[in-house]
PDB file of C-alpha atoms in Angstrom:
ATOM      1  CA  UNK H  27      45.789  11.972 -28.508  1.00 47.00           C
ATOM      2  CA  UNK H  28      45.465  11.362 -24.761  1.00 46.00           C
ATOM      3  CA  UNK H  29      44.430  15.215 -24.392  1.00 45.00           C
ATOM      4  CA  UNK H  30      41.586  14.597 -26.724  1.00 39.00           C
ATOM      5  CA  UNK H  31      40.383  11.213 -24.918  1.00 45.00           C
ATOM      6  CA  UNK H  32      40.279  13.103 -21.686  1.00 43.00           C
ATOM      7  CA  UNK H  33      38.224  15.927 -23.266  1.00 38.00           C
ATOM      8  CA  UNK H  34      35.755  13.209 -24.577  1.00 40.00           C
ATOM      9  CA  UNK H  35      35.647  11.538 -21.252  1.00 43.00           C
ATOM     10  CA  UNK H  36      34.741  14.781 -19.705  1.00 39.00           C
ATOM     11  CA  UNK H  37      32.255  15.625 -22.209  1.00 41.00           C
ATOM     12  CA  UNK H  38      30.597  12.044 -21.577  1.00 40.00           C
ATOM     13  CA  UNK H  39      30.719  12.589 -17.938  1.00 41.00           C
ATOM     14  CA  UNK H  40      29.009  16.126 -18.073  1.00 42.00           C
ATOM     15  CA  UNK H  41      26.351  14.562 -20.158  1.00 38.00           C
ATOM     16  CA  UNK H  42      25.632  11.689 -17.944  1.00 37.00           C
ATOM     17  CA  UNK H  43      25.618  14.042 -14.881  1.00 39.00           C
ATOM     18  CA  UNK H  44      23.157  16.332 -16.808  1.00 39.00           C
ATOM     19  CA  UNK H  45      20.896  13.397 -17.471  1.00 37.00           C
ATOM     20  CA  UNK H  46      21.040  12.128 -14.007  1.00 38.00           C
ATOM     21  CA  UNK H  47      20.263  15.412 -12.518  1.00 39.00           C
ATOM     22  CA  UNK H  48      17.435  16.161 -14.632  1.00 41.00           C
ATOM     23  CA  UNK H  49      16.022  12.713 -13.939  1.00 44.00           C
ATOM     24  CA  UNK H  50      16.137  13.446 -10.254  1.00 40.00           C
ATOM     25  CA  UNK H  51      13.899  16.615 -10.562  1.00 40.00           C
ATOM     26  CA  UNK H  52      11.309  14.600 -12.352  1.00 40.00           C
ATOM     27  CA  UNK H  53      11.658  11.687  -9.946  1.00 44.00           C
ATOM     28  CA  UNK H  54      10.553  13.973  -7.005  1.00 42.00           C
ATOM     29  CA  UNK H  55       7.153  14.996  -8.266  1.00 45.00           C
ATOM     30  CA  UNK H  56       4.493  15.044  -5.881  1.00 47.00           C
ATOM     31  CA  UNK H  57       2.398  12.326  -7.385  1.00 52.00           C
ATOM     32  CA  UNK H  58       5.732   9.909  -7.474  1.00 52.00           C
ATOM     33  CA  UNK H  59       6.288  10.825  -3.686  1.00 53.00           C
ATOM     34  CA  UNK H  60       2.763  10.041  -2.858  1.00 56.00           C
ATOM     35  CA  UNK H  61       2.801   6.596  -4.660  1.00 62.00           C
ATOM     36  CA  UNK H  62       6.044   6.060  -2.781  1.00 61.00           C
ATOM     37  CA  UNK H  63       4.464   6.872   0.550  1.00 80.00           C
ATOM     38  CA  UNK H  64       1.494   4.764  -0.165  1.00 80.00           C
ATOM     39  CA  UNK H  65       3.512   1.867  -1.145  1.00 86.00           C
ATOM     40  CA  UNK H  66       5.511   2.356   2.326  1.00 91.00           C
ATOM     41  CA  UNK H  67       2.104   2.473   4.160  1.00 91.00           C
ATOM     42  CA  UNK H  68       1.077  -0.670   2.216  1.00 89.00           C
ATOM     43  CA  UNK H  69       4.245  -2.676   3.077  1.00 92.00           C
ATOM     44  CA  UNK H  70       3.979  -1.561   6.820  1.00 92.00           C
ATOM     45  CA  UNK H  71       0.203  -2.834   6.904  1.00 92.00           C
ATOM     46  CA  UNK H  72       1.126  -6.243   5.158  1.00 92.00           C
ATOM     47  CA  UNK H  73       4.021  -6.584   7.660  1.00 93.00           C
ATOM     48  CA  UNK H  74       1.793  -5.625  10.608  1.00 90.00           C
ATOM     49  CA  UNK H  75      -1.089  -8.101   9.523  1.00 92.00           C
ATOM     50  CA  UNK H  76       1.193 -10.794   8.388  1.00 93.00           C
ATOM     51  CA  UNK H  77       1.005 -12.884  11.743  1.00 94.00           C
ATOM     52  CA  UNK H  78      -2.752 -14.275  11.420  1.00 95.00           C
ATOM     53  CA  UNK H  79      -2.301 -16.642  14.322  1.00 96.00           C
ATOM     54  CA  UNK H  80      -5.436 -16.670  16.644  1.00 97.00           C
ATOM     55  CA  UNK H  81      -7.197 -18.829  19.215  1.00 97.00           C
ATOM     56  CA  UNK H  82     -10.512 -17.607  18.728  1.00 97.00           C
ATOM     57  CA  UNK H  83     -12.648 -16.010  15.883  1.00 96.00           C
ATOM     58  CA  UNK H  84     -13.202 -12.763  17.850  1.00 96.00           C
ATOM     59  CA  UNK H  85      -9.528 -11.961  17.442  1.00 97.00           C
ATOM     60  CA  UNK H  86      -9.980 -12.022  13.773  1.00 96.00           C
ATOM     61  CA  UNK H  87     -10.597  -8.553  12.065  1.00 95.00           C
ATOM     62  CA  UNK H  88     -11.397  -7.227   8.679  1.00 94.00           C
ATOM     63  CA  UNK H  89     -10.406  -3.729   7.607  1.00 93.00           C
ATOM     64  CA  UNK H  90     -11.605  -1.916   4.532  1.00 92.00           C
ATOM     65  CA  UNK H  91      -8.546  -0.188   3.220  1.00 93.00           C
ATOM     66  CA  UNK H  92      -8.106   2.491   0.455  1.00 91.00           C
ATOM     67  CA  UNK H  93     -10.725   4.410  -1.477  1.00 88.00           C
ATOM     68  CA  UNK H  94     -12.037   3.760  -4.908  1.00 85.00           C
ATOM     69  CA  UNK H  95     -13.420   6.637  -7.321  1.00 82.00           C
ATOM     70  CA  UNK H  96     -16.746   5.179  -7.277  1.00 81.00           C
ATOM     71  CA  UNK H  97     -16.728   4.450  -3.484  1.00 82.00           C
ATOM     72  CA  UNK H  98     -15.942   1.965  -1.186  1.00 86.00           C
ATOM     73  CA  UNK H  99     -12.602   0.313  -0.036  1.00 90.00           C
ATOM     74  CA  UNK H 100     -10.083  -0.930  -2.756  1.00 88.00           C
ATOM     75  CA  UNK H 101      -9.470  -3.944  -0.619  1.00 91.00           C
ATOM     76  CA  UNK H 102      -9.971  -5.752   2.480  1.00 91.00           C
ATOM     77  CA  UNK H 103      -7.457  -6.945   4.717  1.00 93.00           C
ATOM     78  CA  UNK H 104      -7.752  -9.763   7.530  1.00 94.00           C
ATOM     79  CA  UNK H 105      -5.724  -9.770  10.209  1.00 94.00           C
ATOM     80  CA  UNK H 106      -5.394 -11.061  14.204  1.00 96.00           C
ATOM     81  CA  UNK H 107      -5.477  -8.969  17.209  1.00 95.00           C
ATOM     82  CA  UNK H 108      -3.696 -11.701  19.227  1.00 95.00           C
ATOM     83  CA  UNK H 109      -0.194 -10.435  18.388  1.00 89.00           C
ATOM     84  CA  UNK H 110      -1.014  -7.240  16.303  1.00 90.00           C
ATOM     85  CA  UNK H 111      -2.146  -3.991  17.437  1.00 92.00           C
ATOM     86  CA  UNK H 112      -5.716  -3.249  16.196  1.00 93.00           C
ATOM     87  CA  UNK H 113      -5.121   0.407  16.769  1.00 95.00           C
ATOM     88  CA  UNK H 114      -2.053   0.634  14.687  1.00 94.00           C
ATOM     89  CA  UNK H 115      -3.630  -1.425  11.863  1.00 94.00           C
ATOM     90  CA  UNK H 116      -6.622   0.845  11.833  1.00 94.00           C
ATOM     91  CA  UNK H 117      -4.542   3.860  11.696  1.00 95.00           C
ATOM     92  CA  UNK H 118      -2.258   2.504   8.720  1.00 94.00           C
ATOM     93  CA  UNK H 119      -5.459   1.850   6.947  1.00 94.00           C
ATOM     94  CA  UNK H 120      -6.800   5.228   7.468  1.00 94.00           C
ATOM     95  CA  UNK H 121      -3.563   6.727   6.165  1.00 94.00           C
ATOM     96  CA  UNK H 122      -3.808   4.521   3.164  1.00 94.00           C
ATOM     97  CA  UNK H 123      -7.262   5.416   2.603  1.00 92.00           C
ATOM     98  CA  UNK H 124      -6.499   9.339   2.654  1.00 92.00           C
ATOM     99  CA  UNK H 125      -3.623   8.673   0.308  1.00 91.00           C
ATOM    100  CA  UNK H 126      -5.911   6.928  -2.111  1.00 89.00           C
ATOM    101  CA  UNK H 127      -8.496   9.599  -1.731  1.00 87.00           C
ATOM    102  CA  UNK H 128      -5.952  12.331  -2.613  1.00 86.00           C
ATOM    103  CA  UNK H 129      -4.833  10.229  -5.459  1.00 82.00           C
ATOM    104  CA  UNK H 130      -8.342   9.662  -6.710  1.00 78.00           C
ATOM    105  CA  UNK H 131      -8.946  13.418  -7.429  1.00 74.00           C
ATOM    106  CA  UNK H 132      -6.437  13.162 -10.359  1.00 68.00           C
ATOM    107  CA  UNK H 133      -8.180   9.902 -11.826  1.00 63.00           C
ATOM    108  CA  UNK H 134     -10.872  10.039 -14.477  1.00 63.00           C
ATOM    109  CA  UNK H 135     -11.623   6.420 -14.646  1.00 63.00           C
ATOM    110  CA  UNK H 136     -11.733   3.616 -12.214  1.00 60.00           C
ATOM    111  CA  UNK H 137     -12.749   0.176 -12.301  1.00 66.00           C
ATOM    112  CA  UNK H 138     -15.958   0.125 -10.577  1.00 74.00           C
ATOM    113  CA  UNK H 139     -16.606  -3.573 -10.234  1.00 74.00           C
ATOM    114  CA  UNK H 140     -17.467  -4.254  -6.760  1.00 73.00           C
ATOM    115  CA  UNK H 141     -15.044  -5.393  -4.155  1.00 75.00           C
ATOM    116  CA  UNK H 142     -16.817  -7.979  -2.067  1.00 79.00           C
ATOM    117  CA  UNK H 143     -16.751  -7.377   1.549  1.00 80.00           C
ATOM    118  CA  UNK H 144     -15.322 -10.426   3.295  1.00 86.00           C
ATOM    119  CA  UNK H 145     -15.500 -11.769   6.731  1.00 92.00           C
ATOM    120  CA  UNK H 146     -13.049 -13.793   9.005  1.00 94.00           C
ATOM    121  CA  UNK H 147     -12.867 -16.761  11.097  1.00 95.00           C
ATOM    122  CA  UNK H 148     -10.152 -18.524  13.218  1.00 96.00           C
ATOM    123  CA  UNK H 149      -9.557 -22.012  11.523  1.00 95.00           C
ATOM    124  CA  UNK H 150      -6.724 -24.141  12.407  1.00 96.00           C
ATOM    125  CA  UNK H 151      -5.308 -21.298  14.682  1.00 97.00           C
ATOM    126  CA  UNK H 152      -5.182 -18.716  11.710  1.00 97.00           C
ATOM    127  CA  UNK H 153      -7.430 -15.943  10.749  1.00 96.00           C
ATOM    128  CA  UNK H 154      -8.872 -16.967   7.307  1.00 95.00           C
ATOM    129  CA  UNK H 155     -11.254 -15.215   4.785  1.00 91.00           C
ATOM    130  CA  UNK H 156     -14.652 -16.537   4.670  1.00 84.00           C
ATOM    131  CA  UNK H 157     -16.969 -15.288   1.635  1.00 73.00           C
ATOM    132  CA  UNK H 158     -20.613 -15.818   2.391  1.00 63.00           C
ATOM    133  CA  UNK H 159     -22.365 -16.071  -0.884  1.00 56.00           C
TER     134      UNK H 159
END
């Protein structure tokens, strides 16, 4: 009986390992890797731009980030140059935009509703979004 249970356990382990290994090969497809890379870049940009402290409105900047199939950025990010590197933020935004442009070649449909451009001002020592409508 113990020999039979060992064979069953070994077979079950073999099936599980086969399933895991086959899952690994599909998990590393180029589109999955691109999405992971884009996610990492977005996280880095969010962390870089999270400190929105300012002393004057000229320190508040707006970046158009990403690329939609029908044109224009997929979002706008407001940040402060007081404690953040403008060059680094622009480089991350450019990388995200390039990544989304690559991803757009595989898309057949995109939501083409307009993404309204935003403006920023330093209000209460924080860069804030201002919509002029």
